[in-house]
mmCIF file of C-alpha atoms in Angstrom:
data_model
loop_
_atom_site.group_PDB
_atom_site.id
_atom_site.type_symbol
_atom_site.label_atom_id
_atom_site.label_comp_id
_atom_site.label_asym_id
_atom_site.label_seq_id
_atom_site.Cartn_x
_atom_site.Cartn_y
_atom_site.Cartn_z
ATOM 1 C CA UNK A 16 -0.006 0.000 -0.005
ATOM 2 C CA UNK A 17 1.125 3.544 -0.734
ATOM 3 C CA UNK A 18 0.277 6.010 2.023
ATOM 4 C CA UNK A 19 0.709 9.769 1.654
ATOM 5 C CA UNK A 20 0.909 11.772 4.885
ATOM 6 C CA UNK A 21 0.404 15.538 4.974
ATOM 7 C CA UNK A 22 2.560 17.073 7.660
ATOM 8 C CA UNK A 23 5.139 14.321 7.239
ATOM 9 C CA UNK A 24 7.587 15.789 9.756
ATOM 10 C CA UNK A 25 5.066 16.063 12.575
ATOM 11 C CA UNK A 26 5.533 13.996 15.714
ATOM 12 C CA UNK A 27 2.567 11.729 15.016
ATOM 13 C CA UNK A 28 3.417 11.436 11.324
ATOM 14 C CA UNK A 29 6.996 10.322 11.986
ATOM 15 C CA UNK A 30 5.776 7.734 14.461
ATOM 16 C CA UNK A 31 3.224 6.476 11.932
ATOM 17 C CA UNK A 32 5.888 6.234 9.242
ATOM 18 C CA UNK A 33 8.113 4.166 11.552
ATOM 19 C CA UNK A 34 5.243 1.828 12.431
ATOM 20 C CA UNK A 35 4.234 1.236 8.821
ATOM 21 C CA UNK A 36 7.857 0.751 7.768
ATOM 22 C CA UNK A 37 8.356 -1.823 10.524
ATOM 23 C CA UNK A 38 5.224 -3.733 9.505
ATOM 24 C CA UNK A 39 6.381 -4.046 5.898
ATOM 25 C CA UNK A 40 4.225 -3.894 2.780
ATOM 26 C CA UNK A 41 3.822 -0.131 2.901
ATOM 27 C CA UNK A 42 5.318 2.640 0.807
ATOM 28 C CA UNK A 43 5.043 5.855 2.780
ATOM 29 C CA UNK A 44 5.486 9.399 1.432
ATOM 30 C CA UNK A 45 5.462 12.441 3.684
ATOM 31 C CA UNK A 46 4.701 15.939 2.433
ATOM 32 C CA UNK A 47 7.071 18.522 3.936
ATOM 33 C CA UNK A 48 7.737 22.202 3.282
ATOM 34 C CA UNK A 49 11.361 22.270 4.514
ATOM 35 C CA UNK A 50 13.925 20.181 2.580
ATOM 36 C CA UNK A 51 16.111 20.040 5.712
ATOM 37 C CA UNK A 52 13.553 17.652 7.215
ATOM 38 C CA UNK A 53 14.083 15.052 4.519
ATOM 39 C CA UNK A 54 16.674 13.017 6.413
ATOM 40 C CA UNK A 55 14.312 12.637 9.387
ATOM 41 C CA UNK A 56 11.674 11.175 7.088
ATOM 42 C CA UNK A 57 14.092 8.808 5.436
ATOM 43 C CA UNK A 58 15.250 7.627 8.855
ATOM 44 C CA UNK A 59 11.589 6.877 9.665
ATOM 45 C CA UNK A 60 11.198 4.854 6.458
ATOM 46 C CA UNK A 61 9.293 7.481 4.504
ATOM 47 C CA UNK A 62 9.956 9.227 1.192
ATOM 48 C CA UNK A 63 10.132 13.008 1.662
ATOM 49 C CA UNK A 64 8.075 14.993 -0.835
ATOM 50 C CA UNK A 65 8.471 18.761 -0.977
ATOM 51 C CA UNK A 66 5.050 20.393 -0.982
ATOM 52 C CA UNK A 67 3.962 23.512 0.882
ATOM 53 C CA UNK A 68 0.248 23.089 1.503
ATOM 54 C CA UNK A 69 -0.123 26.811 2.226
ATOM 55 C CA UNK A 70 0.898 27.768 -1.310
ATOM 56 C CA UNK A 71 0.394 24.643 -3.497
ATOM 57 C CA UNK A 72 -2.469 24.326 -5.933
ATOM 58 C CA UNK A 73 -4.957 21.482 -5.755
ATOM 59 C CA UNK A 74 -3.467 20.120 -8.983
ATOM 60 C CA UNK A 75 0.030 20.011 -7.476
ATOM 61 C CA UNK A 76 -1.153 18.181 -4.365
ATOM 62 C CA UNK A 77 -3.274 15.780 -6.440
ATOM 63 C CA UNK A 78 -0.173 14.890 -8.460
ATOM 64 C CA UNK A 79 1.605 13.822 -5.261
ATOM 65 C CA UNK A 80 -1.417 11.699 -4.323
ATOM 66 C CA UNK A 81 -1.654 9.857 -7.629
ATOM 67 C CA UNK A 82 -1.511 6.089 -7.122
ATOM 68 C CA UNK A 83 -1.898 6.268 -3.317
ATOM 69 C CA UNK A 84 -4.127 3.819 -1.466
ATOM 70 C CA UNK A 85 -4.734 6.129 1.500
ATOM 71 C CA UNK A 86 -4.132 9.713 2.528
ATOM 72 C CA UNK A 87 -3.564 10.927 6.096
ATOM 73 C CA UNK A 88 -3.843 14.570 7.070
ATOM 74 C CA UNK A 89 -1.566 15.044 10.086
ATOM 75 C CA UNK A 90 -0.409 18.606 9.450
ATOM 76 C CA UNK A 91 -0.807 21.446 11.900
ATOM 77 C CA UNK A 92 0.311 25.010 12.373
ATOM 78 C CA UNK A 93 1.808 23.974 15.699
ATOM 79 C CA UNK A 94 2.248 25.728 19.053
ATOM 80 C CA UNK A 95 3.250 29.353 18.876
ATOM 81 C CA UNK A 96 1.477 29.999 15.579
ATOM 82 C CA UNK A 97 -1.066 32.784 15.299
ATOM 83 C CA UNK A 98 -4.736 32.654 14.397
ATOM 84 C CA UNK A 99 -3.929 33.353 10.750
ATOM 85 C CA UNK A 100 -1.881 30.185 10.430
ATOM 86 C CA UNK A 101 -4.521 28.162 12.269
ATOM 87 C CA UNK A 102 -6.718 29.116 9.350
ATOM 88 C CA UNK A 103 -4.221 28.556 6.538
ATOM 89 C CA UNK A 104 -2.908 25.222 7.851
ATOM 90 C CA UNK A 105 -5.468 23.643 10.186
ATOM 91 C CA UNK A 106 -8.413 24.604 7.974
ATOM 92 C CA UNK A 107 -7.354 25.556 4.458
ATOM 93 C CA UNK A 108 -4.581 22.972 4.037
ATOM 94 C CA UNK A 109 -6.876 20.220 5.291
ATOM 95 C CA UNK A 110 -9.541 21.274 2.798
ATOM 96 C CA UNK A 111 -6.982 21.420 0.006
ATOM 97 C CA UNK A 112 -5.642 17.968 0.850
ATOM 98 C CA UNK A 113 -9.136 16.476 0.853
ATOM 99 C CA UNK A 114 -10.022 18.147 -2.438
ATOM 100 C CA UNK A 115 -6.782 16.883 -3.977
ATOM 101 C CA UNK A 116 -7.444 13.349 -2.723
ATOM 102 C CA UNK A 117 -10.864 13.382 -4.391
ATOM 103 C CA UNK A 118 -9.315 14.667 -7.619
ATOM 104 C CA UNK A 119 -6.625 11.935 -7.496
ATOM 105 C CA UNK A 120 -9.193 9.220 -6.781
ATOM 106 C CA UNK A 121 -7.737 8.330 -3.378
ATOM 107 C CA UNK A 122 -10.848 7.318 -1.460
ATOM 108 C CA UNK A 123 -9.406 6.296 1.919
ATOM 109 C CA UNK A 124 -8.881 9.505 3.826
ATOM 110 C CA UNK A 125 -7.998 9.936 7.498
ATOM 111 C CA UNK A 126 -7.883 13.256 9.332
ATOM 112 C CA UNK A 127 -6.087 13.811 12.622
ATOM 113 C CA UNK A 128 -8.377 16.376 14.191
ATOM 114 C CA UNK A 129 -8.688 17.444 17.815
ATOM 115 C CA UNK A 130 -11.090 16.791 20.615
ATOM 116 C CA UNK A 131 -13.351 19.800 20.887
ATOM 117 C CA UNK A 132 -13.012 20.781 17.224
ATOM 118 C CA UNK A 133 -16.219 22.595 16.268
ATOM 119 C CA UNK A 134 -16.886 25.243 13.607
ATOM 120 C CA UNK A 135 -19.229 26.946 16.073
ATOM 121 C CA UNK A 136 -16.724 26.991 18.950
ATOM 122 C CA UNK A 137 -16.805 30.310 20.782
ATOM 123 C CA UNK A 138 -13.899 32.350 22.102
ATOM 124 C CA UNK A 139 -11.224 34.823 21.102
ATOM 125 C CA UNK A 140 -8.046 32.991 22.179
ATOM 126 C CA UNK A 141 -5.644 31.345 19.733
ATOM 127 C CA UNK A 142 -6.762 27.887 20.851
ATOM 128 C CA UNK A 143 -10.380 28.859 20.166
ATOM 129 C CA UNK A 144 -9.394 29.806 16.615
ATOM 130 C CA UNK A 145 -7.622 26.447 16.309
ATOM 131 C CA UNK A 146 -10.719 24.493 17.377
ATOM 132 C CA UNK A 147 -12.882 26.426 14.939
ATOM 133 C CA UNK A 148 -10.386 25.853 12.106
ATOM 134 C CA UNK A 149 -10.219 22.107 12.771
ATOM 135 C CA UNK A 150 -14.011 21.955 13.056
ATOM 136 C CA UNK A 151 -14.492 23.724 9.727
ATOM 137 C CA UNK A 152 -12.011 21.370 8.059
ATOM 138 C CA UNK A 153 -13.756 18.318 9.523
ATOM 139 C CA UNK A 154 -17.118 19.581 8.281
ATOM 140 C CA UNK A 155 -15.698 19.977 4.773
ATOM 141 C CA UNK A 156 -14.288 16.459 4.757
ATOM 142 C CA UNK A 157 -17.615 14.999 5.926
ATOM 143 C CA UNK A 158 -19.192 16.522 2.833
ATOM 144 C CA UNK A 159 -16.748 14.899 0.400
ATOM 145 C CA UNK A 160 -18.720 12.161 -1.338
ATOM 146 C CA UNK A 161 -15.589 10.903 -3.096
ATOM 147 C CA UNK A 162 -13.824 10.043 0.161
ATOM 148 C CA UNK A 163 -14.127 7.131 2.580
ATOM 149 C CA UNK A 164 -13.165 9.373 5.450
ATOM 150 C CA UNK A 165 -12.497 8.785 9.113
ATOM 151 C CA UNK A 166 -11.933 11.699 11.469
ATOM 152 C CA UNK A 167 -9.842 10.934 14.548
ATOM 153 C CA UNK A 168 -10.040 13.308 17.497
ATOM 154 C CA UNK A 169 -7.331 12.561 20.082
ATOM 155 C CA UNK A 170 -7.408 13.945 23.589
ATOM 156 C CA UNK A 171 -4.507 15.780 25.172
ATOM 157 C CA UNK A 172 -1.342 14.529 23.505
ATOM 158 C CA UNK A 173 1.598 13.278 25.567
ATOM 159 C CA UNK A 174 5.100 12.155 24.639
ATOM 160 C CA UNK A 175 5.322 9.187 26.985
ATOM 161 C CA UNK A 176 5.650 5.630 25.694
ATOM 162 C CA UNK A 177 2.568 4.124 24.121
ATOM 163 C CA UNK A 178 0.691 1.433 25.996
ATOM 164 C CA UNK A 179 -1.195 -0.035 23.044
ATOM 165 C CA UNK A 180 -4.364 0.297 25.156
ATOM 166 C CA UNK A 181 -6.957 2.903 24.209
ATOM 167 C CA UNK A 182 -10.528 4.040 24.380
ATOM 168 C CA UNK A 183 -11.867 4.725 20.879
ATOM 169 C CA UNK A 184 -15.501 5.765 20.639
ATOM 170 C CA UNK A 185 -17.796 8.392 19.155
ATOM 171 C CA UNK A 186 -17.535 10.187 22.487
ATOM 172 C CA UNK A 187 -14.984 9.334 25.156
ATOM 173 C CA UNK A 188 -14.855 12.411 27.368
ATOM 174 C CA UNK A 189 -11.616 14.222 28.095
ATOM 175 C CA UNK A 190 -8.363 12.366 28.653
ATOM 176 C CA UNK A 191 -4.737 11.979 27.671
ATOM 177 C CA UNK A 192 -3.308 9.864 24.883
ATOM 178 C CA UNK A 193 0.284 9.162 23.936
ATOM 179 C CA UNK A 194 1.286 10.239 20.438
ATOM 180 C CA UNK A 195 2.659 6.724 19.920
ATOM 181 C CA UNK A 196 -0.805 5.280 20.575
ATOM 182 C CA UNK A 197 -2.395 7.779 18.172
ATOM 183 C CA UNK A 198 0.042 6.596 15.495
ATOM 184 C CA UNK A 199 -0.780 2.964 16.250
ATOM 185 C CA UNK A 200 -4.498 3.666 15.803
ATOM 186 C CA UNK A 201 -3.793 5.448 12.506
ATOM 187 C CA UNK A 202 -1.780 2.461 11.306
ATOM 188 C CA UNK A 203 -4.838 0.286 11.858
ATOM 189 C CA UNK A 204 -7.172 2.771 10.189
ATOM 190 C CA UNK A 205 -5.181 3.158 6.963
ATOM 191 C CA UNK A 206 -5.453 -0.548 6.288
ATOM 192 C CA UNK A 207 -9.231 -0.728 6.304
ATOM 193 C CA UNK A 208 -12.170 1.426 5.298
ATOM 194 C CA UNK A 209 -14.463 -0.280 7.849
ATOM 195 C CA UNK A 210 -14.514 2.927 9.899
ATOM 196 C CA UNK A 211 -15.429 5.102 6.892
ATOM 197 C CA UNK A 212 -17.971 7.779 7.790
ATOM 198 C CA UNK A 213 -17.078 7.787 11.491
ATOM 199 C CA UNK A 214 -15.823 10.604 13.701
ATOM 200 C CA UNK A 215 -13.990 9.035 16.638
ATOM 201 C CA UNK A 216 -12.546 10.358 19.860
ATOM 202 C CA UNK A 217 -9.422 8.709 21.275
ATOM 203 C CA UNK A 218 -7.918 8.664 24.768
ATOM 204 C CA UNK A 219 -5.905 6.176 26.766
ATOM 205 C CA UNK A 220 -7.887 3.167 27.940
ATOM 206 C CA UNK A 221 -7.904 -0.557 28.505
ATOM 207 C CA UNK A 222 -8.640 -2.008 25.046
ATOM 208 C CA UNK A 223 -5.890 -3.149 22.678
ATOM 209 C CA UNK A 224 -5.748 -0.911 19.606
ATOM 210 C CA UNK A 225 -6.638 -3.598 17.035
ATOM 211 C CA UNK A 226 -9.634 -4.698 19.118
ATOM 212 C CA UNK A 227 -10.785 -1.109 19.695
ATOM 213 C CA UNK A 228 -10.747 -0.366 15.933
ATOM 214 C CA UNK A 229 -12.656 -3.575 15.135
ATOM 215 C CA UNK A 230 -15.200 -2.876 17.868
ATOM 216 C CA UNK A 231 -15.951 0.650 16.720
ATOM 217 C CA UNK A 232 -16.252 -0.535 13.121
ATOM 218 C CA UNK A 233 -18.769 -3.171 14.176
ATOM 219 C CA UNK A 234 -16.552 -6.108 13.175
#
């Protein structure tokens, strides 16, 4: 399978690349805007692809997605960015990536969103703008008839070691989740479209990842 990850140098994306590379049978490409990040992607088993989602056209992004079996949007403006970049990356780039995936005929589409993402979220802080941007992007993806989408909303991200045990449901309530466990869930999701059409929240829990994904998909 060929997997294309937007935001290929992000912490979750690099973990996902390492997991898929270790499993074998995957060809992973990560979209990055900074060529200096290429070696990090190669070390994780991914092919670096230069593409700035804040300036690229839909045609350019679609060309990078040609022949892919799944697309994962894991890009983000990141901490310290202003409200403007929350809009251009967390909303606009996610919309562009989804539109490009439809144009390229890549049906399987996974979005790493955020718990609390909501286009109607109120507030004037930077984080409020972030939650609105993510919510607007999620709403756009849900309307894409050409995509078998799954939207994953992790709780508060931590850098500790993954446990492989999670709670994955339509609504989980607040909680923490290790980035490693988010990546493990994504690795399960890219392989199957059984969760297509679902928006899922994810926190640490007591259920092994593979079982949690099968349970929520009704398998």
